[in-house]
PDB file of C-alpha atoms in Angstrom:
ATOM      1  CA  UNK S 202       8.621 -30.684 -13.220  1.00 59.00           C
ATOM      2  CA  UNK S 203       9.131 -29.258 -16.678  1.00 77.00           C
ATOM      3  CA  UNK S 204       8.579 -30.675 -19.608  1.00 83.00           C
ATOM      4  CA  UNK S 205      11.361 -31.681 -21.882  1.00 82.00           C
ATOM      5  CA  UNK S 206      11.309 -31.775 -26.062  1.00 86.00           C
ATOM      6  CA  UNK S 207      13.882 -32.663 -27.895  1.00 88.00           C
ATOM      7  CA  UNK S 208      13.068 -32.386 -31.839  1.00 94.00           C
ATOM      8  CA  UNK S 209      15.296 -33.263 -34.925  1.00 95.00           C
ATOM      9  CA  UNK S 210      14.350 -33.526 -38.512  1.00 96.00           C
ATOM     10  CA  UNK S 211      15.882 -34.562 -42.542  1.00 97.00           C
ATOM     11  CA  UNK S 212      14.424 -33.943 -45.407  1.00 97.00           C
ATOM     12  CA  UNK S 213      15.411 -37.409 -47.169  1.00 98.00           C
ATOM     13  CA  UNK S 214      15.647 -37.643 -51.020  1.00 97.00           C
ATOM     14  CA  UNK S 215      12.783 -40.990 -51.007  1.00 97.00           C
ATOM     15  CA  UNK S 216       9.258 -41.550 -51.899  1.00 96.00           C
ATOM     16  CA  UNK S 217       7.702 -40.251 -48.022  1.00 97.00           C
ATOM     17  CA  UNK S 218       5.597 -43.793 -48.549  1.00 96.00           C
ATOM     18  CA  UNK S 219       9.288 -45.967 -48.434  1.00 96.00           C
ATOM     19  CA  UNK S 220      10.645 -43.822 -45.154  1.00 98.00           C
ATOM     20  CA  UNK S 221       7.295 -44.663 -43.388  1.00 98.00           C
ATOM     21  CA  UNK S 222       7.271 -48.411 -44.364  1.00 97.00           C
ATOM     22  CA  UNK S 223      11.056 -48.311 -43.403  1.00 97.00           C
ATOM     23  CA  UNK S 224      10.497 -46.660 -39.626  1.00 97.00           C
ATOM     24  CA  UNK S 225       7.370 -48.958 -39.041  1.00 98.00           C
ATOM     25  CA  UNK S 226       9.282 -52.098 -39.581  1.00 98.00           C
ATOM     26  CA  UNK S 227      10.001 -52.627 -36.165  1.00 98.00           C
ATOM     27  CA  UNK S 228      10.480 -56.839 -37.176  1.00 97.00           C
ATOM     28  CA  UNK S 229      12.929 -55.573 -39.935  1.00 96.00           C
ATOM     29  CA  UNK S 230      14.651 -52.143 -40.774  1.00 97.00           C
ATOM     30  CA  UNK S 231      14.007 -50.263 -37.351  1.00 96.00           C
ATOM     31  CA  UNK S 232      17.007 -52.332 -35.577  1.00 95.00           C
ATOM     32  CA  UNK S 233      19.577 -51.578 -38.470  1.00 96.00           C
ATOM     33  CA  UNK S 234      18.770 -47.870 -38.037  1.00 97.00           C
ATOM     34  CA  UNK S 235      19.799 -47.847 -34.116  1.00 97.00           C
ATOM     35  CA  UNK S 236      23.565 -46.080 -33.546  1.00 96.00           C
ATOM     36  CA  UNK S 237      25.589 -48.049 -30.827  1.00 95.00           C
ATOM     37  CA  UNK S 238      23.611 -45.687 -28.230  1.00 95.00           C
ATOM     38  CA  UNK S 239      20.575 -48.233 -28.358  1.00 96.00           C
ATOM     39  CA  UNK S 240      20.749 -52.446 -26.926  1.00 96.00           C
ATOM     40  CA  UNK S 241      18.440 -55.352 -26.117  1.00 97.00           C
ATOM     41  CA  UNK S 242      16.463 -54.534 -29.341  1.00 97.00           C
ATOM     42  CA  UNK S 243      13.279 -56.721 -29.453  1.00 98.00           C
ATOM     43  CA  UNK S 244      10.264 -56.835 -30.904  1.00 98.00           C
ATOM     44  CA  UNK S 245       7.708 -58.464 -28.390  1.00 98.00           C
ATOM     45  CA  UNK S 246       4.532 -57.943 -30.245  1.00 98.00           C
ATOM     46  CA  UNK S 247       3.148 -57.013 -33.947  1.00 97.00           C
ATOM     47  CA  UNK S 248       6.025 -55.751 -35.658  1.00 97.00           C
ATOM     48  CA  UNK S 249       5.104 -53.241 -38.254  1.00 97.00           C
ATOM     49  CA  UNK S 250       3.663 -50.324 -37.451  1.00 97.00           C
ATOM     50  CA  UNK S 251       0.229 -49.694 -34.865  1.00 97.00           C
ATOM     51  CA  UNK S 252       0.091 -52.548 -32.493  1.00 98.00           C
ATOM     52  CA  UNK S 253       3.831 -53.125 -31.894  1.00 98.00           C
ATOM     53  CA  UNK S 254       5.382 -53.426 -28.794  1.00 98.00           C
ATOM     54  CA  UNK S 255       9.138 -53.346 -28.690  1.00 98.00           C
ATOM     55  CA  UNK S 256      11.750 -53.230 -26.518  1.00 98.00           C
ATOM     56  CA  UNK S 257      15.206 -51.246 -25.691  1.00 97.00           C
ATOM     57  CA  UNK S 258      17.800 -49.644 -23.780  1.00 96.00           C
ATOM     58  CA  UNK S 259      18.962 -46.175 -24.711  1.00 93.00           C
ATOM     59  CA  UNK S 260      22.199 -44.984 -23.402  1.00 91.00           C
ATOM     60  CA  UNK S 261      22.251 -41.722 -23.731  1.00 80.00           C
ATOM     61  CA  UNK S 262      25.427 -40.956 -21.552  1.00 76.00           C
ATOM     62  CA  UNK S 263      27.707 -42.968 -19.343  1.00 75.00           C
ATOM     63  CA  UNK S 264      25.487 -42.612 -17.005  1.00 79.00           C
ATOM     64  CA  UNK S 265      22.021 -42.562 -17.495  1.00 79.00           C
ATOM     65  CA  UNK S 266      20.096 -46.187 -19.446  1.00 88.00           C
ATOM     66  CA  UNK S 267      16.555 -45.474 -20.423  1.00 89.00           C
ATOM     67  CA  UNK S 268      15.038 -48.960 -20.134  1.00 95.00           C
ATOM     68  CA  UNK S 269      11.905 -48.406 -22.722  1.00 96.00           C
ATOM     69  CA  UNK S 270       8.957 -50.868 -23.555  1.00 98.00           C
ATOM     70  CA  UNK S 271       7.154 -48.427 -26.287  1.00 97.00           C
ATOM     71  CA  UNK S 272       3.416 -49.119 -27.929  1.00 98.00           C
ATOM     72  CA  UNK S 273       3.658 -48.289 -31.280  1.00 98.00           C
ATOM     73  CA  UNK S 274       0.267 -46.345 -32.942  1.00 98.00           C
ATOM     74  CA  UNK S 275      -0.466 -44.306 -36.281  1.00 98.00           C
ATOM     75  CA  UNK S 276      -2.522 -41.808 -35.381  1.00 97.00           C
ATOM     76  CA  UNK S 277      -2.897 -40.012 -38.924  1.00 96.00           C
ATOM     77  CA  UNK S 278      -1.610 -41.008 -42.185  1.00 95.00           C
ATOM     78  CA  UNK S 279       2.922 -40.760 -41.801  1.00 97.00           C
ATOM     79  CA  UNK S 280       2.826 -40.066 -38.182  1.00 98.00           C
ATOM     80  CA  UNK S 281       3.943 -43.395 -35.937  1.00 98.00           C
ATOM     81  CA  UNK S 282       4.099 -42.304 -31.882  1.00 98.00           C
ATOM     82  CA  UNK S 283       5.790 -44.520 -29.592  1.00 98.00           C
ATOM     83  CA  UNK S 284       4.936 -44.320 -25.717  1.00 98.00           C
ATOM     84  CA  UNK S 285       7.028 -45.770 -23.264  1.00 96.00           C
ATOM     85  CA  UNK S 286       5.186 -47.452 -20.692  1.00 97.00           C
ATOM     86  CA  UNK S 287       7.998 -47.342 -18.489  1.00 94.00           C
ATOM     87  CA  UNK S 288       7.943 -43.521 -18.084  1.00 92.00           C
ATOM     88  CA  UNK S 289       6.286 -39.935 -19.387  1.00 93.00           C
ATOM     89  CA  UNK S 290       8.969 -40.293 -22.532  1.00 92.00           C
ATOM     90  CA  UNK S 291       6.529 -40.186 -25.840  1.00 96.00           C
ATOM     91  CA  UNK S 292       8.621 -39.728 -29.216  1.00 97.00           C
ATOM     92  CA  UNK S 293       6.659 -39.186 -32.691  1.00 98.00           C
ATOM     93  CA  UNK S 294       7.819 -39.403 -35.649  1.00 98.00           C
ATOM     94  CA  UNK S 295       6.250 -37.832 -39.049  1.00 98.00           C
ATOM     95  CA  UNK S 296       6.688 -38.326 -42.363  1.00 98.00           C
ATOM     96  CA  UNK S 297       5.392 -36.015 -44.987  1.00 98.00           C
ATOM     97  CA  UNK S 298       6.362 -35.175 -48.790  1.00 97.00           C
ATOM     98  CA  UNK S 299       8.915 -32.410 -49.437  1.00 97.00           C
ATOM     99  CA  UNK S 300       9.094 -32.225 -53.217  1.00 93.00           C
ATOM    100  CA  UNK S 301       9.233 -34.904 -56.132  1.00 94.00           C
ATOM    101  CA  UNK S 302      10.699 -37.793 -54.398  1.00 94.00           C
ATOM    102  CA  UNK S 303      11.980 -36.388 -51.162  1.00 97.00           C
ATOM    103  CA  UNK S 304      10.351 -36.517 -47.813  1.00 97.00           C
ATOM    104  CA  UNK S 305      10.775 -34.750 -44.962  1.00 98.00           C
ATOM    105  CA  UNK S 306      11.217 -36.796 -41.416  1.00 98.00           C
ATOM    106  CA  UNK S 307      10.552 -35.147 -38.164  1.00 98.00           C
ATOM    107  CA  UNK S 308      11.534 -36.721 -34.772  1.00 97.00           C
ATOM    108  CA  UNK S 309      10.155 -35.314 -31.136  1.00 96.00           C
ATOM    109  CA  UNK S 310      10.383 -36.300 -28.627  1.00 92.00           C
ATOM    110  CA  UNK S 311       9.179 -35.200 -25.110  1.00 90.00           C
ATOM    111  CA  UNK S 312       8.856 -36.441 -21.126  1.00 85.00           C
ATOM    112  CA  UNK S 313       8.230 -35.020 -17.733  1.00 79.00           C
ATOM    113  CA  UNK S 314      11.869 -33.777 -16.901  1.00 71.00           C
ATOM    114  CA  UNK S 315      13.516 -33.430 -13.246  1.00 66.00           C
ATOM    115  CA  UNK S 316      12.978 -31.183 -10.641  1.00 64.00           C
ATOM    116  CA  UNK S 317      15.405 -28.462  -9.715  1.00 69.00           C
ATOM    117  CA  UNK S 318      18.924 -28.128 -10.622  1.00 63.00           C
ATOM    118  CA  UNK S 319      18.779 -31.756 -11.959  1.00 60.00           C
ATOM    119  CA  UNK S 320      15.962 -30.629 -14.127  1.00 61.00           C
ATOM    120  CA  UNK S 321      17.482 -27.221 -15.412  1.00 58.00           C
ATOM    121  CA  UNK S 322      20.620 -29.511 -17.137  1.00 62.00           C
ATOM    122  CA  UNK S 323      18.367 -31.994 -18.234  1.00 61.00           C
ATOM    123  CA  UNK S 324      16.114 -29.583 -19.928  1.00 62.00           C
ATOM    124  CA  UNK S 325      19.559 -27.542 -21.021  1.00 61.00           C
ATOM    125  CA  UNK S 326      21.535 -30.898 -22.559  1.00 63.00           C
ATOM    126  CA  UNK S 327      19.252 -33.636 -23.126  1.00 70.00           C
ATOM    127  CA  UNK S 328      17.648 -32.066 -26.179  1.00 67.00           C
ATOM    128  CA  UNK S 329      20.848 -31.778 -27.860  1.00 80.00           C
ATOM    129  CA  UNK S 330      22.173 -35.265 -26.655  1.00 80.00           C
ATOM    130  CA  UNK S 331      18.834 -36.718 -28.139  1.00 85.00           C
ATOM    131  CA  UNK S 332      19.058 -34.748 -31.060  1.00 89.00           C
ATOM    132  CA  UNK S 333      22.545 -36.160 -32.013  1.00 92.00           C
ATOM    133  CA  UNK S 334      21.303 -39.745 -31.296  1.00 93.00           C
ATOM    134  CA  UNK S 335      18.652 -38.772 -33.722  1.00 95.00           C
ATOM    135  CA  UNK S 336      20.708 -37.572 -36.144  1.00 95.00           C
ATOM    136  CA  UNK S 337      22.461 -40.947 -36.398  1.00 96.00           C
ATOM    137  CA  UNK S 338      19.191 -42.661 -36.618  1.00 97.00           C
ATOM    138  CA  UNK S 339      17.763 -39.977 -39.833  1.00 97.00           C
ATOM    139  CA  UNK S 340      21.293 -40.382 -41.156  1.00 97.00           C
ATOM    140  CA  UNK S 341      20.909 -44.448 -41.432  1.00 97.00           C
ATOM    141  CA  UNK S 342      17.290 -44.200 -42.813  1.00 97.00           C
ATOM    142  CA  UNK S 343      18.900 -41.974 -45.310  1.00 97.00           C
ATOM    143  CA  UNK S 344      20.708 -44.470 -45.998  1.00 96.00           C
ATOM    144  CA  UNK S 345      18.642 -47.342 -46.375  1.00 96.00           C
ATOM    145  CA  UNK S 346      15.703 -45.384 -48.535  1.00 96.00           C
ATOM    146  CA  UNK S 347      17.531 -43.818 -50.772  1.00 91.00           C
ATOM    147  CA  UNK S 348      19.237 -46.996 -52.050  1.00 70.00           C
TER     148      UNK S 348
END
């Protein structure tokens, strides 16, 4: 079983403190920054930031749902990861300064991938699946910071 990593990233023309704030409000801004490819949204504990719980599907083809209960925690200062306990799948997010007023997001995420010839595609075209999914999502937080 190989690993799988799938990593995306913006630099986003907002303070790096308002992009944080705005991906750890899981009670608030996190659901209006999910593309169609997400459902059953719901925050079941906590709600902003290290603590939360929250719930979803992600459909990231017709065929395969990813049905993800994550535990939200801040390790360092702009970093929020997000392990599913319903599988290996761990994404992190960071957010760090790039320049006066700008901040620079970078998503990864990885999990234990397949075996075999299952596991060569997934490790081939899940990374850029994800990372078009993710794209939406940076795209949206654009979005909302910069307003």
């Amino acid at each position: 079983m190989a690993q799988v990593e799938a990593t995306t990233e913006r630099v986003i023309a907002a303070d790096a403190e308002a992009v944080f704030d705005a991906l750890a409000d899981y009670s608030g801004t996190r659901a209006k920054l999910l593309p169609e490819y997400f459902s059953e949204y719901e925050v079941r504990e906590g709600g902003d930031g290290e603590g939360t719980l929250v719930h979803w599907k992600l459909q990231a083809t017709s065929k395969r749902v990813r049905d993800c209960l994550l535990e939200v925690t801040e390790p360092t200062d702009g970093e929020l990861v997000e392990k599913d306990r319903n599988s290996s799948m761990v994404t992190t997010w960071r957010v760090t300064p790039a320049g006066e007023g700008k901040s620079r997001v970078v998503v990864t995420t990885v999990w234990d991938g397949a075996s075999g010839i299952g596991g060569f595609f997934e490790k081939t075209f899940a990374p850029k699946g994800l990372g078009r999914i993710y794209d939406l999502v940076l795209d949206k937080l654009a979005t909302e910071t910069q307003k």
